[in-house]
């Protein structure tokens, strides 16, 4: 039976990641696509860019790329397509026309609550939404154009990182400001990391053998961007990020929640356009400072939270403070969401790069919320099962009233799965 190819594309400000999947068009819509390869170009803003490629047993770890060939997202995509179609070990994708779907992670989708095929009208609506998230949507739209140029037969599909949170109750999503202005300018809490939370919900439901519609979770997606989500009956009822991903937990270069008036005391140029602004992308000094010049980078000089954790243990005061701030803010959300769920919590779930790798952080967070009935097994916390999608690190038969889990989240796989599920509806008309 011939298979069709799906690309799941994640465009960051300085990187481009593409995962390749295949699926059989006549298989049931509940079937999962097969992962074939993952390719990533990083360092686009700090050349030379480097390539990472994984296909089965074939791996390229960190290959520098010629600056003359790869110096932008467009040239990175061009390089990626050439690399994939030239790989004899990937016969499913020997020509750009073999790609049926290109799935794009779009951070801010406004009121879109499900994936949509990108046509001219949709593209213009997404461009308009870039005013809400100038730092986050521009990269995805650049790659949509590149796919349209290089892979004209592919259907471009937008997957929105805020869509999972369309179930937020009105009180949770509404800001206490003039509602006429709020509605006109679409100012409300949207929430993000939705593809990750959808993957976590589905994976944990399968792990616990509980229907997703009966699942209550406190989920933590902790990476260079970090957020928390309160999931009741398989749906989002609150989340830490807000109108943009800046709200809530601090991150590698983001401040997280601060007193809104702080920025006017920090700089007198808060409302002026940042030098990072470009045509069609208006970024103020305030957005630049709080999104790009804050977080752990500002506190410690590094964005590597693994290094921060290690130095905190060794007594480095700045790293200890950054570590403690992160733990403090995370526990605030865990406690609040525990109350929102009335104590009926199936699991506290750690995910994202730091959530999955940071044993020290997991232990510190769980110790802070031990009074709520969470506890980790020290051995399992230090060495979770690297092969399993979901691993239980909670203390067995001891003081742990609720499960503590680690989930290896996969936003690329979630896009491919949702694409297969609704392939007929998303496919471009012949």
Tab-separated table of C-alpha atoms in Angstrom:
chain	number	residue	atom	x	y	z
A	1	UNK	CA	0.000	0.000	0.000
A	2	UNK	CA	1.630	3.370	-0.984
A	3	UNK	CA	2.179	5.894	1.799
A	4	UNK	CA	1.874	9.681	1.824
A	5	UNK	CA	4.369	12.078	3.415
A	6	UNK	CA	3.685	14.695	6.098
A	7	UNK	CA	6.176	17.337	7.231
A	8	UNK	CA	5.736	18.815	10.722
A	9	UNK	CA	7.500	22.184	10.753
A	10	UNK	CA	8.484	24.270	13.770
A	11	UNK	CA	10.066	27.617	12.913
A	12	UNK	CA	11.835	29.370	15.794
A	13	UNK	CA	13.457	32.801	15.703
A	14	UNK	CA	16.886	31.277	15.009
A	15	UNK	CA	16.100	27.666	14.125
A	16	UNK	CA	14.014	25.452	11.884
A	17	UNK	CA	12.959	21.905	12.793
A	18	UNK	CA	11.236	19.521	10.390
A	19	UNK	CA	9.967	16.030	11.240
A	20	UNK	CA	9.035	13.635	8.434
A	21	UNK	CA	6.142	11.182	8.824
A	22	UNK	CA	4.364	8.753	6.509
A	23	UNK	CA	0.807	7.476	6.652
A	24	UNK	CA	-1.435	5.263	4.580
A	25	UNK	CA	-4.346	7.314	3.188
A	26	UNK	CA	-6.739	4.339	3.364
A	27	UNK	CA	-5.865	3.408	6.955
A	28	UNK	CA	-8.375	4.299	9.725
A	29	UNK	CA	-8.244	7.955	10.830
A	30	UNK	CA	-7.412	6.737	14.357
A	31	UNK	CA	-4.106	5.268	13.121
A	32	UNK	CA	-0.866	7.038	13.963
A	33	UNK	CA	1.598	8.320	11.344
A	34	UNK	CA	5.020	6.633	11.191
A	35	UNK	CA	8.029	8.824	12.089
A	36	UNK	CA	10.746	8.608	9.420
A	37	UNK	CA	13.293	11.340	10.140
A	38	UNK	CA	13.943	14.611	11.974
A	39	UNK	CA	16.146	17.400	10.683
A	40	UNK	CA	17.016	20.666	12.404
A	41	UNK	CA	19.031	23.746	11.472
A	42	UNK	CA	20.012	25.937	14.431
A	43	UNK	CA	22.071	29.090	14.895
A	44	UNK	CA	20.544	31.098	12.033
A	45	UNK	CA	21.114	34.341	13.959
A	46	UNK	CA	24.603	33.332	15.177
A	47	UNK	CA	26.354	31.826	12.134
A	48	UNK	CA	27.562	29.398	11.115
A	49	UNK	CA	24.270	27.514	11.294
A	50	UNK	CA	24.526	23.837	12.231
A	51	UNK	CA	22.674	20.749	11.018
A	52	UNK	CA	21.314	17.880	13.077
A	53	UNK	CA	19.746	14.901	11.317
A	54	UNK	CA	18.294	11.656	12.665
A	55	UNK	CA	16.907	8.827	10.525
A	56	UNK	CA	16.870	5.351	12.049
A	57	UNK	CA	20.496	4.504	12.868
A	58	UNK	CA	21.833	7.339	10.733
A	59	UNK	CA	22.763	10.464	12.754
A	60	UNK	CA	24.453	13.782	12.004
A	61	UNK	CA	25.095	15.517	15.322
A	62	UNK	CA	26.300	19.085	14.742
A	63	UNK	CA	27.519	19.773	11.234
A	64	UNK	CA	28.433	23.416	10.455
A	65	UNK	CA	26.785	24.714	7.273
A	66	UNK	CA	28.280	27.190	4.766
A	67	UNK	CA	27.182	30.684	5.723
A	68	UNK	CA	26.797	31.619	2.053
A	69	UNK	CA	24.233	28.798	1.579
A	70	UNK	CA	22.275	28.869	4.860
A	71	UNK	CA	21.729	32.289	6.427
A	72	UNK	CA	17.936	32.684	6.760
A	73	UNK	CA	14.827	30.614	7.376
A	74	UNK	CA	14.111	30.463	3.633
A	75	UNK	CA	17.604	29.172	2.790
A	76	UNK	CA	17.438	26.780	5.766
A	77	UNK	CA	14.201	25.281	4.418
A	78	UNK	CA	15.696	25.031	0.931
A	79	UNK	CA	18.712	23.204	2.391
A	80	UNK	CA	16.490	20.872	4.454
A	81	UNK	CA	14.356	19.865	1.446
A	82	UNK	CA	17.484	19.233	-0.645
A	83	UNK	CA	18.988	17.114	2.166
A	84	UNK	CA	15.829	15.037	2.632
A	85	UNK	CA	15.196	14.407	-1.067
A	86	UNK	CA	18.875	13.488	-1.618
A	87	UNK	CA	18.931	10.879	1.186
A	88	UNK	CA	18.849	7.430	-0.435
A	89	UNK	CA	17.788	5.992	2.931
A	90	UNK	CA	14.540	7.976	2.766
A	91	UNK	CA	12.895	6.602	-0.411
A	92	UNK	CA	9.452	7.850	0.680
A	93	UNK	CA	10.635	11.423	-0.006
A	94	UNK	CA	12.678	11.596	-3.198
A	95	UNK	CA	11.001	14.708	-4.662
A	96	UNK	CA	9.265	17.777	-3.141
A	97	UNK	CA	6.031	16.652	-4.849
A	98	UNK	CA	5.990	13.573	-2.567
A	99	UNK	CA	4.939	15.859	0.310
A	100	UNK	CA	1.162	15.850	0.752
A	101	UNK	CA	0.891	17.959	3.917
A	102	UNK	CA	3.151	20.578	5.481
A	103	UNK	CA	1.995	21.164	9.074
A	104	UNK	CA	3.094	24.492	10.553
A	105	UNK	CA	3.180	25.263	14.272
A	106	UNK	CA	1.738	28.771	14.550
A	107	UNK	CA	2.087	30.163	18.058
A	108	UNK	CA	-0.809	32.637	18.023
A	109	UNK	CA	-4.003	31.708	16.182
A	110	UNK	CA	-6.342	34.195	17.848
A	111	UNK	CA	-9.834	32.690	17.860
A	112	UNK	CA	-8.982	29.691	15.642
A	113	UNK	CA	-9.791	26.576	17.682
A	114	UNK	CA	-8.699	23.867	15.232
A	115	UNK	CA	-6.186	23.337	12.388
A	116	UNK	CA	-6.943	25.116	9.111
A	117	UNK	CA	-5.686	24.825	5.559
A	118	UNK	CA	-3.757	27.978	4.666
A	119	UNK	CA	-5.186	29.701	1.607
A	120	UNK	CA	-4.772	33.359	0.648
A	121	UNK	CA	-7.501	34.578	3.033
A	122	UNK	CA	-6.209	32.508	5.962
A	123	UNK	CA	-2.669	33.738	5.352
A	124	UNK	CA	-3.798	37.379	5.505
A	125	UNK	CA	-5.716	36.723	8.728
A	126	UNK	CA	-2.600	35.165	10.240
A	127	UNK	CA	-0.564	38.194	9.148
A	128	UNK	CA	-3.047	40.420	10.990
A	129	UNK	CA	-2.666	38.250	14.098
A	130	UNK	CA	1.075	38.887	14.011
A	131	UNK	CA	0.346	42.227	15.697
A	132	UNK	CA	-0.597	40.199	18.799
A	133	UNK	CA	2.561	38.069	18.583
A	134	UNK	CA	5.180	39.793	16.405
A	135	UNK	CA	8.022	37.824	17.988
A	136	UNK	CA	6.335	34.467	17.483
A	137	UNK	CA	4.266	34.257	14.283
A	138	UNK	CA	6.602	35.869	11.748
A	139	UNK	CA	8.894	32.830	11.416
A	140	UNK	CA	6.028	30.426	10.730
A	141	UNK	CA	4.563	32.667	8.020
A	142	UNK	CA	7.982	32.997	6.365
A	143	UNK	CA	8.194	29.200	6.120
A	144	UNK	CA	4.620	28.919	4.784
A	145	UNK	CA	5.756	31.070	1.839
A	146	UNK	CA	8.903	28.959	1.405
A	147	UNK	CA	6.877	25.711	1.318
A	148	UNK	CA	4.479	27.255	-1.195
A	149	UNK	CA	7.459	28.116	-3.440
A	150	UNK	CA	9.496	24.903	-3.062
A	151	UNK	CA	6.715	22.318	-2.562
A	152	UNK	CA	3.765	23.636	-4.607
A	153	UNK	CA	1.828	20.339	-4.440
A	154	UNK	CA	1.747	20.291	-0.612
A	155	UNK	CA	-1.275	21.422	1.398
A	156	UNK	CA	-0.089	23.935	4.012
A	157	UNK	CA	-1.891	23.441	7.330
A	158	UNK	CA	-1.689	25.773	10.345
A	159	UNK	CA	-1.760	24.212	13.823
A	160	UNK	CA	-2.285	26.766	16.559
A	161	UNK	CA	-0.501	26.605	19.883
A	162	UNK	CA	-3.380	28.359	21.637
A	163	UNK	CA	-6.194	26.172	20.201
A	164	UNK	CA	-6.127	23.641	23.081
A	165	UNK	CA	-7.122	26.471	25.424
A	166	UNK	CA	-10.294	27.492	23.562
A	167	UNK	CA	-12.199	25.824	26.440
A	168	UNK	CA	-10.992	28.388	29.028
A	169	UNK	CA	-13.970	29.628	31.080
A	170	UNK	CA	-14.890	33.283	30.567
A	171	UNK	CA	-13.707	34.308	34.042
A	172	UNK	CA	-10.299	32.689	33.454
A	173	UNK	CA	-9.725	34.265	30.027
A	174	UNK	CA	-11.049	37.795	30.709
A	175	UNK	CA	-8.855	40.692	31.858
A	176	UNK	CA	-10.364	43.335	34.165
A	177	UNK	CA	-10.152	46.137	31.597
A	178	UNK	CA	-12.720	48.048	29.484
A	179	UNK	CA	-14.487	45.213	27.660
A	180	UNK	CA	-15.356	47.297	24.585
A	181	UNK	CA	-11.661	47.925	23.999
A	182	UNK	CA	-10.781	44.328	24.936
A	183	UNK	CA	-13.240	42.861	22.405
A	184	UNK	CA	-12.282	45.294	19.650
A	185	UNK	CA	-8.567	44.569	20.048
A	186	UNK	CA	-9.006	40.869	20.976
A	187	UNK	CA	-7.312	41.365	24.353
A	188	UNK	CA	-7.792	38.259	26.493
A	189	UNK	CA	-5.916	35.244	27.795
A	190	UNK	CA	-5.197	32.778	24.967
A	191	UNK	CA	-2.592	30.418	26.450
A	192	UNK	CA	0.073	28.510	24.507
A	193	UNK	CA	2.006	25.203	24.354
A	194	UNK	CA	-1.360	23.736	23.361
A	195	UNK	CA	0.067	21.109	21.000
A	196	UNK	CA	2.227	19.866	23.865
A	197	UNK	CA	-0.713	19.778	26.293
A	198	UNK	CA	-2.847	17.895	23.755
A	199	UNK	CA	-0.052	15.306	23.404
A	200	UNK	CA	0.374	15.093	27.200
A	201	UNK	CA	-3.367	14.627	27.814
A	202	UNK	CA	-3.681	11.856	25.230
A	203	UNK	CA	-0.471	10.086	26.323
A	204	UNK	CA	-1.211	10.193	30.055
A	205	UNK	CA	-4.788	8.989	29.456
A	206	UNK	CA	-3.357	5.982	27.579
A	207	UNK	CA	-0.724	5.382	30.287
A	208	UNK	CA	-3.314	5.429	33.087
A	209	UNK	CA	-5.940	3.588	30.983
A	210	UNK	CA	-8.402	6.397	31.751
A	211	UNK	CA	-10.632	8.072	29.117
A	212	UNK	CA	-9.223	11.517	28.335
A	213	UNK	CA	-12.650	13.015	29.096
A	214	UNK	CA	-12.273	11.849	32.725
A	215	UNK	CA	-8.666	12.985	33.209
A	216	UNK	CA	-7.616	15.758	35.635
A	217	UNK	CA	-3.998	16.925	35.367
A	218	UNK	CA	-1.667	19.665	36.490
A	219	UNK	CA	0.706	19.746	33.515
A	220	UNK	CA	3.996	21.637	33.341
A	221	UNK	CA	5.693	22.307	30.001
A	222	UNK	CA	9.110	23.497	31.157
A	223	UNK	CA	11.633	24.521	28.524
A	224	UNK	CA	13.272	27.763	27.436
A	225	UNK	CA	9.639	28.864	27.249
A	226	UNK	CA	7.705	27.540	30.254
A	227	UNK	CA	4.038	27.273	31.184
A	228	UNK	CA	1.558	25.439	33.391
A	229	UNK	CA	-1.896	24.129	32.508
A	230	UNK	CA	-4.887	23.050	34.582
A	231	UNK	CA	-6.678	20.222	32.750
A	232	UNK	CA	-10.124	19.099	33.916
A	233	UNK	CA	-11.977	16.338	32.098
A	234	UNK	CA	-9.327	16.426	29.384
A	235	UNK	CA	-9.830	20.146	28.630
A	236	UNK	CA	-7.938	23.284	29.601
A	237	UNK	CA	-9.627	25.337	32.315
A	238	UNK	CA	-6.649	27.588	33.083
A	239	UNK	CA	-3.090	28.177	31.956
A	240	UNK	CA	-0.227	30.447	32.979
A	241	UNK	CA	0.492	32.200	29.661
A	242	UNK	CA	-1.861	34.978	28.640
A	243	UNK	CA	-2.431	37.304	25.695
A	244	UNK	CA	1.102	36.355	24.625
A	245	UNK	CA	3.625	33.736	25.826
A	246	UNK	CA	5.287	36.398	28.019
A	247	UNK	CA	2.841	36.022	30.924
A	248	UNK	CA	3.237	33.440	33.694
A	249	UNK	CA	6.471	31.549	34.329
A	250	UNK	CA	9.904	33.044	33.623
A	251	UNK	CA	11.951	31.443	30.857
A	252	UNK	CA	15.378	31.514	29.243
A	253	UNK	CA	15.010	35.137	28.115
A	254	UNK	CA	11.440	35.988	29.230
A	255	UNK	CA	10.594	37.722	32.480
A	256	UNK	CA	7.298	35.945	33.050
A	257	UNK	CA	4.677	37.848	35.059
A	258	UNK	CA	5.841	41.208	36.407
A	259	UNK	CA	3.976	44.280	37.639
A	260	UNK	CA	2.877	45.883	34.325
A	261	UNK	CA	4.168	49.305	35.455
A	262	UNK	CA	7.680	47.920	36.057
A	263	UNK	CA	8.776	48.433	32.456
A	264	UNK	CA	8.153	52.204	32.646
A	265	UNK	CA	10.539	52.402	35.614
A	266	UNK	CA	13.035	50.117	33.841
A	267	UNK	CA	13.275	52.292	30.708
A	268	UNK	CA	11.887	55.616	29.497
A	269	UNK	CA	11.777	54.217	25.953
A	270	UNK	CA	9.247	51.425	26.649
A	271	UNK	CA	6.865	52.464	23.870
A	272	UNK	CA	9.500	53.199	21.220
A	273	UNK	CA	10.196	50.753	18.424
A	274	UNK	CA	13.064	48.378	19.120
A	275	UNK	CA	15.991	48.137	16.649
A	276	UNK	CA	14.750	44.531	16.141
A	277	UNK	CA	11.645	45.860	14.395
A	278	UNK	CA	11.379	45.202	10.694
A	279	UNK	CA	8.894	45.814	7.921
A	280	UNK	CA	5.570	44.320	9.024
A	281	UNK	CA	6.930	43.399	12.476
A	282	UNK	CA	6.608	46.169	15.047
A	283	UNK	CA	8.361	45.362	18.319
A	284	UNK	CA	8.556	47.896	21.129
A	285	UNK	CA	11.502	48.272	23.506
A	286	UNK	CA	9.243	46.898	26.272
A	287	UNK	CA	8.531	43.709	24.292
A	288	UNK	CA	12.216	43.345	23.421
A	289	UNK	CA	13.388	43.767	27.033
A	290	UNK	CA	10.800	41.475	28.642
A	291	UNK	CA	10.901	38.778	25.918
A	292	UNK	CA	14.557	38.762	24.871
A	293	UNK	CA	16.634	40.373	27.634
A	294	UNK	CA	15.162	38.955	30.840
A	295	UNK	CA	14.698	35.511	32.408
A	296	UNK	CA	17.622	33.276	33.408
A	297	UNK	CA	19.868	34.988	30.864
A	298	UNK	CA	19.496	38.296	32.712
A	299	UNK	CA	19.891	36.675	36.146
A	300	UNK	CA	22.827	34.358	35.414
A	301	UNK	CA	24.326	35.177	32.005
A	302	UNK	CA	23.270	31.820	30.509
A	303	UNK	CA	20.092	30.283	29.090
A	304	UNK	CA	21.271	26.726	29.915
A	305	UNK	CA	19.086	25.663	32.844
A	306	UNK	CA	21.068	22.427	33.269
A	307	UNK	CA	24.193	24.510	33.909
A	308	UNK	CA	22.231	26.815	36.222
A	309	UNK	CA	21.001	23.824	38.266
A	310	UNK	CA	24.522	22.409	38.575
A	311	UNK	CA	26.026	25.753	39.617
A	312	UNK	CA	23.186	26.320	42.094
A	313	UNK	CA	24.174	23.040	43.812
A	314	UNK	CA	27.800	24.235	43.907
A	315	UNK	CA	26.838	27.439	45.713
A	316	UNK	CA	26.729	30.006	42.895
A	317	UNK	CA	24.465	32.726	44.351
A	318	UNK	CA	23.050	34.044	41.050
A	319	UNK	CA	22.235	30.545	39.796
A	320	UNK	CA	20.714	29.570	43.156
A	321	UNK	CA	18.447	32.625	42.980
A	322	UNK	CA	17.366	31.845	39.390
A	323	UNK	CA	16.674	28.208	40.333
A	324	UNK	CA	14.693	29.217	43.429
A	325	UNK	CA	12.658	31.819	41.505
A	326	UNK	CA	11.655	29.198	38.932
A	327	UNK	CA	10.660	26.691	41.647
A	328	UNK	CA	8.738	29.399	43.524
A	329	UNK	CA	6.708	30.454	40.476
A	330	UNK	CA	5.982	26.865	39.397
A	331	UNK	CA	4.699	25.913	42.858
A	332	UNK	CA	2.390	28.945	42.858
A	333	UNK	CA	0.615	27.544	39.785
A	334	UNK	CA	0.603	23.932	41.023
A	335	UNK	CA	-1.068	25.032	44.267
A	336	UNK	CA	-3.627	27.245	42.510
A	337	UNK	CA	-4.545	24.530	40.001
A	338	UNK	CA	-4.832	21.923	42.765
A	339	UNK	CA	-7.537	24.119	44.299
A	340	UNK	CA	-9.240	24.653	40.914
A	341	UNK	CA	-9.454	20.866	40.548
A	342	UNK	CA	-10.825	20.517	44.092
A	343	UNK	CA	-7.926	18.205	44.979
A	344	UNK	CA	-9.133	15.640	42.401
A	345	UNK	CA	-5.821	15.309	40.539
A	346	UNK	CA	-4.830	12.200	38.585
A	347	UNK	CA	-1.245	13.360	38.143
A	348	UNK	CA	1.277	16.167	38.251
A	349	UNK	CA	3.089	15.941	34.880
A	350	UNK	CA	6.533	17.305	34.006
A	351	UNK	CA	7.306	17.787	30.292
A	352	UNK	CA	9.466	19.915	27.996
A	353	UNK	CA	13.277	19.879	27.887
A	354	UNK	CA	13.750	20.930	31.522
A	355	UNK	CA	10.723	19.025	32.809
A	356	UNK	CA	12.014	15.817	31.205
A	357	UNK	CA	15.724	16.204	32.064
A	358	UNK	CA	15.725	18.270	35.267
A	359	UNK	CA	15.661	15.764	38.141
A	360	UNK	CA	16.849	18.434	40.580
A	361	UNK	CA	14.050	20.827	39.586
A	362	UNK	CA	11.384	18.089	39.732
A	363	UNK	CA	12.516	17.113	43.216
A	364	UNK	CA	12.515	20.735	44.426
A	365	UNK	CA	9.025	21.444	43.044
A	366	UNK	CA	7.511	18.254	44.453
A	367	UNK	CA	9.069	18.875	47.879
A	368	UNK	CA	7.427	22.327	47.923
A	369	UNK	CA	3.969	20.838	47.229
A	370	UNK	CA	4.401	17.720	49.403
A	371	UNK	CA	1.606	18.994	51.689
A	372	UNK	CA	-0.821	18.412	48.789
A	373	UNK	CA	0.058	14.716	48.622
A	374	UNK	CA	2.847	14.626	46.012
A	375	UNK	CA	6.130	12.760	46.509
A	376	UNK	CA	8.833	11.380	44.206
A	377	UNK	CA	10.853	8.214	44.441
A	378	UNK	CA	14.449	9.426	44.471
A	379	UNK	CA	15.809	6.622	42.291
A	380	UNK	CA	13.040	6.822	39.679
A	381	UNK	CA	13.264	10.614	39.609
A	382	UNK	CA	17.015	10.498	38.916
A	383	UNK	CA	16.645	7.838	36.206
A	384	UNK	CA	13.227	7.930	34.517
A	385	UNK	CA	12.687	5.410	31.722
A	386	UNK	CA	14.155	7.127	28.661
A	387	UNK	CA	12.326	4.828	26.250
A	388	UNK	CA	8.785	5.288	27.587
A	389	UNK	CA	6.640	8.250	26.531
A	390	UNK	CA	5.220	8.470	30.074
A	391	UNK	CA	7.119	7.408	33.215
A	392	UNK	CA	5.857	7.305	36.801
A	393	UNK	CA	8.417	8.823	39.201
A	394	UNK	CA	6.069	9.042	42.207
A	395	UNK	CA	6.791	7.333	45.517
A	396	UNK	CA	5.091	3.945	45.607
A	397	UNK	CA	3.162	2.888	48.676
A	398	UNK	CA	4.449	5.863	50.628
A	399	UNK	CA	3.428	9.461	51.103
A	400	UNK	CA	2.400	10.093	47.480
A	401	UNK	CA	-1.375	10.445	47.285
A	402	UNK	CA	-1.220	11.559	43.629
A	403	UNK	CA	0.899	10.331	40.733
A	404	UNK	CA	3.943	12.278	39.561
A	405	UNK	CA	4.789	11.629	35.900
A	406	UNK	CA	7.363	12.603	33.300
A	407	UNK	CA	6.050	12.832	29.721
A	408	UNK	CA	8.305	13.081	26.675
A	409	UNK	CA	6.093	15.487	24.791
A	410	UNK	CA	6.238	15.703	20.995
A	411	UNK	CA	4.528	18.650	19.306
A	412	UNK	CA	5.690	17.527	15.851
A	413	UNK	CA	4.041	14.113	16.288
A	414	UNK	CA	0.877	15.756	17.627
A	415	UNK	CA	0.547	17.876	14.475
A	416	UNK	CA	1.052	14.831	12.227
A	417	UNK	CA	-1.481	12.793	14.223
A	418	UNK	CA	-4.131	15.528	14.090
A	419	UNK	CA	-3.442	15.952	10.364
A	420	UNK	CA	-4.054	12.235	9.681
A	421	UNK	CA	-7.193	12.354	11.815
A	422	UNK	CA	-8.752	15.009	9.561
A	423	UNK	CA	-6.799	14.447	6.329
A	424	UNK	CA	-9.893	14.560	4.095
A	425	UNK	CA	-11.048	17.851	5.577
A	426	UNK	CA	-7.611	19.470	5.428
A	427	UNK	CA	-6.484	18.231	2.006
A	428	UNK	CA	-6.410	20.876	-0.709
A	429	UNK	CA	-9.194	20.334	-3.283
A	430	UNK	CA	-7.929	18.829	-6.528
